[in-house]
Coordinates of C-alpha atoms and ligand atoms in Angstrom, one line a residue:
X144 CA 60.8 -46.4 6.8
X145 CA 62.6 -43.9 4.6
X146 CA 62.2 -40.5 3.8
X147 CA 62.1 -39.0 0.1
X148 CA 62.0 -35.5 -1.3
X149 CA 59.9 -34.9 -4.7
X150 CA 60.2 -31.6 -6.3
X151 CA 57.6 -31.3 -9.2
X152 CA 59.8 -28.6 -11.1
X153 CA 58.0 -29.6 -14.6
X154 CA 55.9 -26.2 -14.6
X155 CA 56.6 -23.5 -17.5
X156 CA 55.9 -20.3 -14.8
X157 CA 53.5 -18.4 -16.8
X158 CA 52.8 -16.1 -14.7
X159 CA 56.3 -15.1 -14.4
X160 CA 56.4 -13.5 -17.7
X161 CA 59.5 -14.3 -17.7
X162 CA 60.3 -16.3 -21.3
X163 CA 61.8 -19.2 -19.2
X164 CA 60.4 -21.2 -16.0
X165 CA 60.8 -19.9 -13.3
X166 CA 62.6 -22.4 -11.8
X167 CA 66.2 -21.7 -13.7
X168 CA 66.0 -17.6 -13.0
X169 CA 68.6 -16.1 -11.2
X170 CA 68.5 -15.9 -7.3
X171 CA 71.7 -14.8 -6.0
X172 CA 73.9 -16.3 -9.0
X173 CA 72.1 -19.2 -8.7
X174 CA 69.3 -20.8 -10.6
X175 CA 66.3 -20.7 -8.2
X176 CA 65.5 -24.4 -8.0
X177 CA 69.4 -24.7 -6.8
X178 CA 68.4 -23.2 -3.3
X179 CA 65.7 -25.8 -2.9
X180 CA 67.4 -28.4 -3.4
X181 CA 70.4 -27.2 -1.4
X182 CA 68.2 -27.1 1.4
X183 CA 66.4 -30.6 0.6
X184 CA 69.8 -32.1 0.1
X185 CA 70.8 -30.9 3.7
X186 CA 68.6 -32.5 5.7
X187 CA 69.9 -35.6 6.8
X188 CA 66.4 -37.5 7.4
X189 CA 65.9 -37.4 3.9
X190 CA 67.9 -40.2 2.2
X191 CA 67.3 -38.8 -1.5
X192 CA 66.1 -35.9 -3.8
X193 CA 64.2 -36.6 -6.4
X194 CA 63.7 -33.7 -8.7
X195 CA 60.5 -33.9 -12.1
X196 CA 61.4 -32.1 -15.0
X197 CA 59.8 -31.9 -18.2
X198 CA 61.0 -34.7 -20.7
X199 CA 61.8 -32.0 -23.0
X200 CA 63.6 -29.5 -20.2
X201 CA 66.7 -28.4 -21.8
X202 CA 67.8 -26.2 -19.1
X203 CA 68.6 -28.4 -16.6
X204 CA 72.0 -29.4 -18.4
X205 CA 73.3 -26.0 -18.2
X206 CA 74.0 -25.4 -15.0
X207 CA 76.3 -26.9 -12.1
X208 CA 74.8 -29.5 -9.8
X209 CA 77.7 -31.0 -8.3
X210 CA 77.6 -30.1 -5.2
X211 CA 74.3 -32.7 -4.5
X212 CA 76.0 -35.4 -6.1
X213 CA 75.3 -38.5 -4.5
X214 CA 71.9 -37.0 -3.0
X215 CA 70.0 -35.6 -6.3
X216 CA 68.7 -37.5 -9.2
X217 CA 66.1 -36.4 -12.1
X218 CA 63.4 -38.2 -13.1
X219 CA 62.1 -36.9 -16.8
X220 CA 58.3 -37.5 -17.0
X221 CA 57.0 -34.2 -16.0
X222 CA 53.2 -33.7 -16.7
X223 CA 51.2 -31.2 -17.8
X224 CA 49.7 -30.4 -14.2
X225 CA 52.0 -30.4 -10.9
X226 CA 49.6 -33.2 -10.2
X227 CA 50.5 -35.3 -13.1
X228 CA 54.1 -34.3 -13.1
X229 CA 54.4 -35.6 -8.9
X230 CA 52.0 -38.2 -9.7
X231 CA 54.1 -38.8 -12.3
X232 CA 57.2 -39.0 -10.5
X233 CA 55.3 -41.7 -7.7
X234 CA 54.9 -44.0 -10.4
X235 CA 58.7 -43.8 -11.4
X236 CA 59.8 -44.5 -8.0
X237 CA 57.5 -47.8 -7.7
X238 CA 59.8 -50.3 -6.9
X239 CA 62.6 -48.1 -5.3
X240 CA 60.6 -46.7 -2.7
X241 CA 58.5 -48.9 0.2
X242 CA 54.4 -48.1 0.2
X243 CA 55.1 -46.8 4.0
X244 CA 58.3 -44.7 2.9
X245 CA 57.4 -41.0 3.3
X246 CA 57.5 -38.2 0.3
X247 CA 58.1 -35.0 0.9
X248 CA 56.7 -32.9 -2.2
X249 CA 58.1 -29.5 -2.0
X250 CA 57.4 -26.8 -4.9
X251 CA 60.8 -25.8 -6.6
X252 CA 59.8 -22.5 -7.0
X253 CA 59.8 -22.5 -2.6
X254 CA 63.5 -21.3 -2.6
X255 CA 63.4 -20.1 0.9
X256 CA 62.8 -23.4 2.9
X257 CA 65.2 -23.8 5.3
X258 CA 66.8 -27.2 7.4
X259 CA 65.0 -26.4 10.2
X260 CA 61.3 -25.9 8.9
X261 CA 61.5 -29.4 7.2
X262 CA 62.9 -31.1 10.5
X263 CA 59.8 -29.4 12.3
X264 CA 57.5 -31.2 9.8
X265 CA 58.9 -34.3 10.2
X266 CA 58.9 -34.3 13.8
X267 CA 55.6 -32.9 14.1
X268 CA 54.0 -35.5 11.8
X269 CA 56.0 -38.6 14.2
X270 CA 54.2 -41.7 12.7
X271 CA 51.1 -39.9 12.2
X272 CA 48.4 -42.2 9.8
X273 CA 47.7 -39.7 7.2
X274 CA 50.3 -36.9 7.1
X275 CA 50.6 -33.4 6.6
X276 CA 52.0 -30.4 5.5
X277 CA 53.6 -26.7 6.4
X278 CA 50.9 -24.2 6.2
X279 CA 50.2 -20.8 7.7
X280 CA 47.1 -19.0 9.9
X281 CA 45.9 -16.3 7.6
X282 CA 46.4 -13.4 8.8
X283 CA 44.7 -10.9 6.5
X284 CA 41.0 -10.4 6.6
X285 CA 39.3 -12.0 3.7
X286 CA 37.0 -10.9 0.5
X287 CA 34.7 -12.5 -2.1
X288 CA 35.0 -10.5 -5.3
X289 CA 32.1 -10.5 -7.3
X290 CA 34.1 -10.7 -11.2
X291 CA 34.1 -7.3 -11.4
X292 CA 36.4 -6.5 -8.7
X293 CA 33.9 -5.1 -6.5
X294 CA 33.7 -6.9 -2.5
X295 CA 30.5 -8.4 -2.0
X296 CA 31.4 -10.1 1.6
X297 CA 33.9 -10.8 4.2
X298 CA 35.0 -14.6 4.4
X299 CA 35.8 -15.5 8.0
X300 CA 39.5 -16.2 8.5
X301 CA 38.8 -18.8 11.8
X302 CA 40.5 -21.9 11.0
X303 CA 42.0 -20.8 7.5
X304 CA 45.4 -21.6 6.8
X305 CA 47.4 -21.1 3.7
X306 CA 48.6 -24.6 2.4
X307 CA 52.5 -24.1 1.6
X308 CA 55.1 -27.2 1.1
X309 CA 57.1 -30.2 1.8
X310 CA 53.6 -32.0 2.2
X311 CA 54.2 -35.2 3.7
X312 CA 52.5 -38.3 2.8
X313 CA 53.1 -42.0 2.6
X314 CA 54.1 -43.1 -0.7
X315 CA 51.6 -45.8 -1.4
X316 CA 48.8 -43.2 0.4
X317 CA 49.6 -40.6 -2.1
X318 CA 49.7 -42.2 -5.3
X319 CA 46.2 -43.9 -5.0
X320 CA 45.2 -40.3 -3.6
X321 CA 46.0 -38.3 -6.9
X322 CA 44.9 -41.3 -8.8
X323 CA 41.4 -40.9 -7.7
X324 CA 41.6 -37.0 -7.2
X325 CA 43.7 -36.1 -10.5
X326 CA 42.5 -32.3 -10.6
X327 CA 43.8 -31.3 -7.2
X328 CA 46.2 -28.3 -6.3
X329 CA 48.3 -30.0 -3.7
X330 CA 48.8 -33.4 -2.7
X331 CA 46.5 -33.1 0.8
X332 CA 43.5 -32.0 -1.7
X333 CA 44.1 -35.2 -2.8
X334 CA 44.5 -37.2 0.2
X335 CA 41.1 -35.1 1.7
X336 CA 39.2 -36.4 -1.2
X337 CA 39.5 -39.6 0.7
X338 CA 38.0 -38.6 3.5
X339 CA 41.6 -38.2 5.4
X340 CA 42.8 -35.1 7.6
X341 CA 46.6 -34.2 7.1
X342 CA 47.8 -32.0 10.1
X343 CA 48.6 -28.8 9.7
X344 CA 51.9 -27.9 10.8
X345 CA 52.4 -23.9 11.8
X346 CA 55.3 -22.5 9.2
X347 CA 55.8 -18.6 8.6
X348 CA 56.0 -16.1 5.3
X349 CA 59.3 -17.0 4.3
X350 CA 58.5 -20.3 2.9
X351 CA 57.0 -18.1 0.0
X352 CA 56.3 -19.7 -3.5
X353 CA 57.5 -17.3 -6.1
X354 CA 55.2 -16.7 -8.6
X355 CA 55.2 -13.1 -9.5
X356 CA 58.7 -11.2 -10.2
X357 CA 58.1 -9.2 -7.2
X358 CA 58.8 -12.9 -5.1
X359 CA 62.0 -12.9 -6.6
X360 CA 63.0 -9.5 -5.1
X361 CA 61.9 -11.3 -1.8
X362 CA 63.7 -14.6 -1.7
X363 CA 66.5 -12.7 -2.7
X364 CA 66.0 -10.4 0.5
X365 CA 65.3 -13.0 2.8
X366 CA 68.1 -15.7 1.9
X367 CA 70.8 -12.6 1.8
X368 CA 69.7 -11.7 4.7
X369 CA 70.1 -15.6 6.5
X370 CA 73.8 -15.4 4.5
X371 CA 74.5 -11.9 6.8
X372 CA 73.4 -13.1 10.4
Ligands
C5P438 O1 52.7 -23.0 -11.1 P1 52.9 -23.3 -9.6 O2 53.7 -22.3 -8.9 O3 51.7 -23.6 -8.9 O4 53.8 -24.6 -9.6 C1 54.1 -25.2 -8.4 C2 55.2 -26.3 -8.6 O5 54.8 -27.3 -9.5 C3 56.5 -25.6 -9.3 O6 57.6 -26.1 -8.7 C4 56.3 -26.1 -10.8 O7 57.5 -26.3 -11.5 C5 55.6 -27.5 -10.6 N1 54.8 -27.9 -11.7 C6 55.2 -29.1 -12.3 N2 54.5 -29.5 -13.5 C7 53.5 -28.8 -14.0 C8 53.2 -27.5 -13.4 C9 53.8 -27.1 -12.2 O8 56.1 -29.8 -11.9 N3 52.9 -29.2 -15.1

């Protein structure tokens, strides 16, 4: 039994605003996605990164990803939802990759992740039958808007948690999971729409998804500040 890494990385980042995806903007002289996969590529559990871009991505060839040589390898058949483009990227890896071999999806645009958050969802999950992912208690108290940004209730926080990635899944699990549950978010949607439970495994803030520019500013805080200590 193997381990895999599958970053969907297909997405445009619309709500960047920022003219390009978001995963080529700069973090730290760097394009963002290169983080990620720096981290991915350091764990030594996982035998190989695979990476989805769009087929018609022509910013990947710009920059320099030498240094995961031997450990990083596109696939180009991106789709036009992160589902489609990891469900996508299952299909191309049919053959290569055992039914019990685990996938680790992980969201390029989660620059942050770090060695040790992956290793604790690995561990955590063992052998476990279905799978799971990194996620986080909420900690805020909650509100239902009513469309016109008015509060009409408090949703109780007990046993909510904020989905985040690598989710882990069996790679035979998985792809009949988004095949029968194509309009899902994550990948556990999709494997709940079987009926099946992934664990949650406690992660903190810092494995944020930047989204908004203001999530650049962060990543760029937090990983200067892990280059400093
Ligand atoms: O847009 P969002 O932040 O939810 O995207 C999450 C991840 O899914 C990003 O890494 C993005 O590149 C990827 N994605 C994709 N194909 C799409 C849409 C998003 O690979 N069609």
């Amino acid at each position: 039994m193997s381990y895999y890494a599958l970053v969907p990385a297909a997405g445009g980042g619309a709500r960047m605003g920022a003219g390009r995806p978001k995963q080529y903007l700069p973090l730290l002289e760097r394009p963002l996605i290169w983080h990620t996969l720096a981290t991915l590529c350091a764990v030594p559990a996982v035998a190989r990164v695979f990476v989805v871009l769009a087929p018609d991505d022509a910013e990947w060839e710009r920059y320099d990803w030498s240094a995961f040589a031997g450990r990083l390898e596109i696939l180009r058949c991106g789709g036009a939802t992160r589902a489609d483009s990891v469900g996508n990227g299952l299909k191309a890896l049919l053959g290569r990759v055992a039914a019990e071999d685990w996938m680790l999806v992980h969201d390029a645009a989660r620059a942050c992740l770090t060695v040790a958050q992956v290793e604790t969802l690995i561990a955590a999950l063992g052998d476990d039958a279905v799978g799971g992912l990194l996620a986080q208690p909420v900690a805020d108290t909650l509100k239902r808007a009513d469309g016109a940004g008015r509060s009409e209730g408090t949703v109780s926080r007990e046993n909510l948690w904020q989905a985040q990635t690598p989710q882990m899944f069996r790679h035979g699990l998985l792809l009949s999971a988004l095949a029968s549950a194509p309009a899902v978010t994550d990948e556990a949607g999709a494997v709940e729409a079987l009926g099946l439970k992934p664990q949650l495994v406690a992660a903190d803030a810092t494995n944020l998804k930047v989204t908004y520019p203001l999530d650049l500013h962060l990543a760029e805080i937090i990983l200067r500040d892990r280059k400093q200590s």
